[in-house]
Short mmCIF file of C-alpha atoms in Angstrom, two decimals:
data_model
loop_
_atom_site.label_atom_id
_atom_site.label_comp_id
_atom_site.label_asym_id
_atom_site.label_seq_id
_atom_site.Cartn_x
_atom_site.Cartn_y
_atom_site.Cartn_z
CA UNK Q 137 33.97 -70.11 -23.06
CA UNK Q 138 33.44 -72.94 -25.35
CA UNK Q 139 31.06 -72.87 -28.33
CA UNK Q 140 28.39 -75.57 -26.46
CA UNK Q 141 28.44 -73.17 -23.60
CA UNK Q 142 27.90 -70.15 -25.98
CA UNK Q 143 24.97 -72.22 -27.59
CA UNK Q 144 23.08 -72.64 -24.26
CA UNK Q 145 23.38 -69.42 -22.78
CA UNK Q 146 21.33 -68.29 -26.66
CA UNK Q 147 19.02 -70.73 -25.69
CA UNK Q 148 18.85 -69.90 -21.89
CA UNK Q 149 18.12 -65.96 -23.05
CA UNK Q 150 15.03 -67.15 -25.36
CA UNK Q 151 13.69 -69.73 -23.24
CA UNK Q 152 11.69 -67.24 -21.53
CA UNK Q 153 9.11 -66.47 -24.14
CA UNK Q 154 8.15 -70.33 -24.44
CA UNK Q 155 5.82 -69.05 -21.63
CA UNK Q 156 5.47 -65.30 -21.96
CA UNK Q 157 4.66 -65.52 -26.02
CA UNK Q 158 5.13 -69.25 -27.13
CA UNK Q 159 4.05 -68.18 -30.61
CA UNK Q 160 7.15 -65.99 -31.28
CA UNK Q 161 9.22 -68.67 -29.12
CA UNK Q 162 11.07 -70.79 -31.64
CA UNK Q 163 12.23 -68.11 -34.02
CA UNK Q 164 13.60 -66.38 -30.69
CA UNK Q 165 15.69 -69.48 -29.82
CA UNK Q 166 16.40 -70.02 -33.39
CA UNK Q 167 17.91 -66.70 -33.61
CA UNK Q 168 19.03 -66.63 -30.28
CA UNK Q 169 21.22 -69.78 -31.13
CA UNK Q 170 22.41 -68.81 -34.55
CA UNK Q 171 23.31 -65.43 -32.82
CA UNK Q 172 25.27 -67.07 -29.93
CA UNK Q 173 27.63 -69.02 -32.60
CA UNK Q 174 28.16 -66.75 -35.55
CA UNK Q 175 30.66 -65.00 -33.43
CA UNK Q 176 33.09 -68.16 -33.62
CA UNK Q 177 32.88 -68.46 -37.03
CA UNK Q 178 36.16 -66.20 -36.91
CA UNK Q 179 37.97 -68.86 -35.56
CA UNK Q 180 40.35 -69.44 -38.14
CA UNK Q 181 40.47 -65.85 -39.41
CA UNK Q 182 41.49 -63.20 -37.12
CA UNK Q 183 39.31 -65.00 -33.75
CA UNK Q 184 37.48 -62.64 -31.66
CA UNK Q 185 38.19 -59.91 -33.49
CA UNK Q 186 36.83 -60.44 -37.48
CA UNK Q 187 33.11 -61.18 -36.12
CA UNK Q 188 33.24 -60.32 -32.66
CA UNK Q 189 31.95 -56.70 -31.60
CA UNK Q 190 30.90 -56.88 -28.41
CA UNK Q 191 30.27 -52.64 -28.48
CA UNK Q 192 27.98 -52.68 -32.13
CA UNK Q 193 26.13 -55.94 -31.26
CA UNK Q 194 25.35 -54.46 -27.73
CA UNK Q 195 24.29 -50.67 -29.87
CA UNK Q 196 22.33 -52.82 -32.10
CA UNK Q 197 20.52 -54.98 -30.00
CA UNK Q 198 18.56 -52.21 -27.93
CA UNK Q 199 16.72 -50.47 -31.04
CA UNK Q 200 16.20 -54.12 -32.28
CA UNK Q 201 14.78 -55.67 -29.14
CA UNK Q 202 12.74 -52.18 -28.86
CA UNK Q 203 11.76 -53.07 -31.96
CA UNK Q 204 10.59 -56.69 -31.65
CA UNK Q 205 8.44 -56.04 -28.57
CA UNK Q 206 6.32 -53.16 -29.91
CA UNK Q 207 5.86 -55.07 -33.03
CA UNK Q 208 6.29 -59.26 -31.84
CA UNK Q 209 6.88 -60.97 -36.20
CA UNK Q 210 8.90 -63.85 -36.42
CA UNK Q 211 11.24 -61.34 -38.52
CA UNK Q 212 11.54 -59.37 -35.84
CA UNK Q 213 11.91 -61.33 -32.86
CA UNK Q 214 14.67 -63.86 -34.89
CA UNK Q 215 16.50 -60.44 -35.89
CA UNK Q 216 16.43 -59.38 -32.83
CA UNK Q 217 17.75 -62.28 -31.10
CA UNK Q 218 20.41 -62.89 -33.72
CA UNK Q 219 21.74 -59.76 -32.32
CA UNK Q 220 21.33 -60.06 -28.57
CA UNK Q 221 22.62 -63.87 -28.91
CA UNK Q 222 25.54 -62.25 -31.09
CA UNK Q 223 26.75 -59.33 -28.04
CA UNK Q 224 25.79 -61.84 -25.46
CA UNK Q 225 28.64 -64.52 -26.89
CA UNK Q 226 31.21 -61.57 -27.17
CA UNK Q 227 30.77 -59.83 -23.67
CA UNK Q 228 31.02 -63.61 -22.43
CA UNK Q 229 34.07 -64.02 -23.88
CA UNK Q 230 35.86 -61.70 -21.91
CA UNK Q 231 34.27 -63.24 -18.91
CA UNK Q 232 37.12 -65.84 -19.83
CA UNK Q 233 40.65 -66.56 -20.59
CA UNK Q 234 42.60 -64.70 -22.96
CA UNK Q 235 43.00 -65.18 -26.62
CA UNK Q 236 46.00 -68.42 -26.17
CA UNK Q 237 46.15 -71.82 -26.62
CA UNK Q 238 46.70 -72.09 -23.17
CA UNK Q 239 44.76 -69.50 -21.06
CA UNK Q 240 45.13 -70.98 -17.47
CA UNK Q 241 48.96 -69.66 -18.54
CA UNK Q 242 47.54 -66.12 -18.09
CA UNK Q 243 49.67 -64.80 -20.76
CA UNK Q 244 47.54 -62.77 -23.02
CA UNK Q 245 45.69 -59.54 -22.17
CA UNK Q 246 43.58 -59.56 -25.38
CA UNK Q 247 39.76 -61.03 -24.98
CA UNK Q 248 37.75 -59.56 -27.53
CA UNK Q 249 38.55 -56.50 -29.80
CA UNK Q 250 36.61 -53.75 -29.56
CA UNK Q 251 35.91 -51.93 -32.82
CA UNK Q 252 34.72 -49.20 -31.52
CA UNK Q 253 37.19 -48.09 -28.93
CA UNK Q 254 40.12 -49.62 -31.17
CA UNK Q 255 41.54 -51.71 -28.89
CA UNK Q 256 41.31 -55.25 -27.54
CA UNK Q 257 39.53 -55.23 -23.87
CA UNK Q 258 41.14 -57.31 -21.20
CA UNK Q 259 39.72 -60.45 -20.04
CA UNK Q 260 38.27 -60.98 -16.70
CA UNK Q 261 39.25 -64.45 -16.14
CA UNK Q 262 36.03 -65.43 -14.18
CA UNK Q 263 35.94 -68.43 -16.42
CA UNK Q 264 39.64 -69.08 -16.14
CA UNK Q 265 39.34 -70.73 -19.73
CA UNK Q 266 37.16 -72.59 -22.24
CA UNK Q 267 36.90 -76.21 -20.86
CA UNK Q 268 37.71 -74.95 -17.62
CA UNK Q 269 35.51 -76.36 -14.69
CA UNK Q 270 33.46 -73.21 -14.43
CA UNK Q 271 32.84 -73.32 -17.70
CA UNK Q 272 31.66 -77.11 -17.59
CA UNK Q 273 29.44 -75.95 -14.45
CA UNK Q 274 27.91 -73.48 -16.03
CA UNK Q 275 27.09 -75.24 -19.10
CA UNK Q 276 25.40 -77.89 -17.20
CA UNK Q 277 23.63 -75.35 -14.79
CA UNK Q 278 22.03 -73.74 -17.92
CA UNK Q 279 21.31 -77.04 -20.29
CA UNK Q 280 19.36 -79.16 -16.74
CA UNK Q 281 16.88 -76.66 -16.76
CA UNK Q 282 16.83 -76.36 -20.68
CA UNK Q 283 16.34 -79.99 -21.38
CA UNK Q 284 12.85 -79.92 -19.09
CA UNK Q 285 11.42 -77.01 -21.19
CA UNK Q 286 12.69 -77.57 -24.34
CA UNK Q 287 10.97 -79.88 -27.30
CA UNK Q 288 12.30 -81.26 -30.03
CA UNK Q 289 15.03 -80.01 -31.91
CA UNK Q 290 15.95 -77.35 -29.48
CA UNK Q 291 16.16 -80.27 -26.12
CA UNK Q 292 18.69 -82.14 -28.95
CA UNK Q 293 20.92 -79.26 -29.68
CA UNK Q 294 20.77 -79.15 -25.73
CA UNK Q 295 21.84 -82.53 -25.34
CA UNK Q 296 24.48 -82.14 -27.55
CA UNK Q 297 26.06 -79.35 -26.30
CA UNK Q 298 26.33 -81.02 -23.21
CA UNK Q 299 28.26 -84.30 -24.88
CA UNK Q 300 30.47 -82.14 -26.65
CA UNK Q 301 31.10 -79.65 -23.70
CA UNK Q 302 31.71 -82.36 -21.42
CA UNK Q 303 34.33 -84.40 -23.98
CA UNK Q 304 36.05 -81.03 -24.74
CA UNK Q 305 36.44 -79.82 -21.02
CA UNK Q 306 37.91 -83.31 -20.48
CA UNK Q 307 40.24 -83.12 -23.17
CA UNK Q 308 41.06 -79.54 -23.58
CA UNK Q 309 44.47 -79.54 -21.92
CA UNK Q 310 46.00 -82.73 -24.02
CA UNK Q 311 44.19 -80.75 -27.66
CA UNK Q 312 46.80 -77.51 -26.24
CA UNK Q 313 49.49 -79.76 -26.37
CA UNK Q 314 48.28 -81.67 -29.33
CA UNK Q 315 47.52 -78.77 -32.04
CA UNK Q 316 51.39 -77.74 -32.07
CA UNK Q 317 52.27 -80.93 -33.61
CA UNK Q 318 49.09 -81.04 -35.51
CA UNK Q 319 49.17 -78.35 -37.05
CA UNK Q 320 52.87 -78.91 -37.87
CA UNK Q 321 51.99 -81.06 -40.87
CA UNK Q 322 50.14 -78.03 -42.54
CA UNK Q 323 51.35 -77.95 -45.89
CA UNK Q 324 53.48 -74.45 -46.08
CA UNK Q 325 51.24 -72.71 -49.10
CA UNK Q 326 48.29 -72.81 -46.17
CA UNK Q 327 50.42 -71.91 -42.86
CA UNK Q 328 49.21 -68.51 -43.62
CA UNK Q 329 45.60 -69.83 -42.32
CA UNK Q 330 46.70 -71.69 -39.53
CA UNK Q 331 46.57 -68.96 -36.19
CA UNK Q 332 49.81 -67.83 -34.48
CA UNK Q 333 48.54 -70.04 -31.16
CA UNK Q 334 48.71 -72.91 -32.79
CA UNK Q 335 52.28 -72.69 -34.31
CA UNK Q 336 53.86 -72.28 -30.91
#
């Protein structure tokens, strides 16, 4: 799924306790956000695999959300959510394409690595790839309702997502056939950085 996607569906999982507990609210969709990106910050080093753990973030996330309900802090409640937004973005990820640069290819078996098992898990292909349609949809059926409840900063990182989801998913099958060539002109002392999918 694409990061804007990822972003809302943290968002979508706080929203919630605007009306249950609107006191603990924005350090649940603070964490919930940061949790639903940090994930991708592998991107360029090792991708779904380096900060993805889709089996620890999902172990972790119980105790913590335990946790945060019996005792409601912002500490606890952003912790929490860091963690919950964190498994959520990995066990979403295998909801999609594989790891390619061009997943509607069907080519790669590997979605997210799982640490614990030691092996990469399969993807499901419900989203048949970030950008995809589906993936569009479902950013847009999360970030309507979003943009009502939300204030502030959270209805802007909302509105964002949406722009950048929407330009991406439009332009996601020319950037497959761009970053080859791109990433072509990477000096050779830093090809070592660039990911195998991009080279081919």
């Amino acid at each position: 799924m694409m990061l804007p996607t990822h972003a809302v569906i943290g968002l979508a999982i706080a929203a919630p306790l605007l009306f249950l507990s609107p006191d603990i609210a924005p350090a649940a969709l603070t964490g919930a956000l940061i949790g639903s990106l940090v994930p991708d910050l592998d991107l360029y080093a090792g991708h779904r695999r380096t900060l993805h753990y889709p089996t620890i973030y999902t172990l972790l996330a119980l105790p913590l959300a335990l946790i945060a309900a019996v005792v409601p802090t912002t500490a606890s409640v952003g912790v929490a959510s860091i963690v919950v937004g964190a498994a959520v973005h990995c066990h979403a990820d295998r909801l999609g394409g594989g790891l390619e640069l061009r997943p509607w290819e069907g080519t790669s078996e590997r979605a997210v690595y799982d640490h614990v098992r030691g092996r990469w898990r399969r993807p499901k292909r419900w989203v048949r790839y970030d950008g995809a349609p589906e993936d569009l949809s479902l950013l847009v059926a999360l970030a309507v309702p979003l943009l009502v409840v939300l204030e502030g900063p959270f209805r802007a990182v909302v509105a964002i997502a949406l722009v950048v989801g929407a330009v991406y998913a439009g332009l996601r099958r020319r950037l497959a056939a761009l970053a080859p060539v791109v990433f072509g002109y990477v000096p050779e002392r830093l090809e070592g950085y660039v990911p195998e999918r991009y080279r081919t």
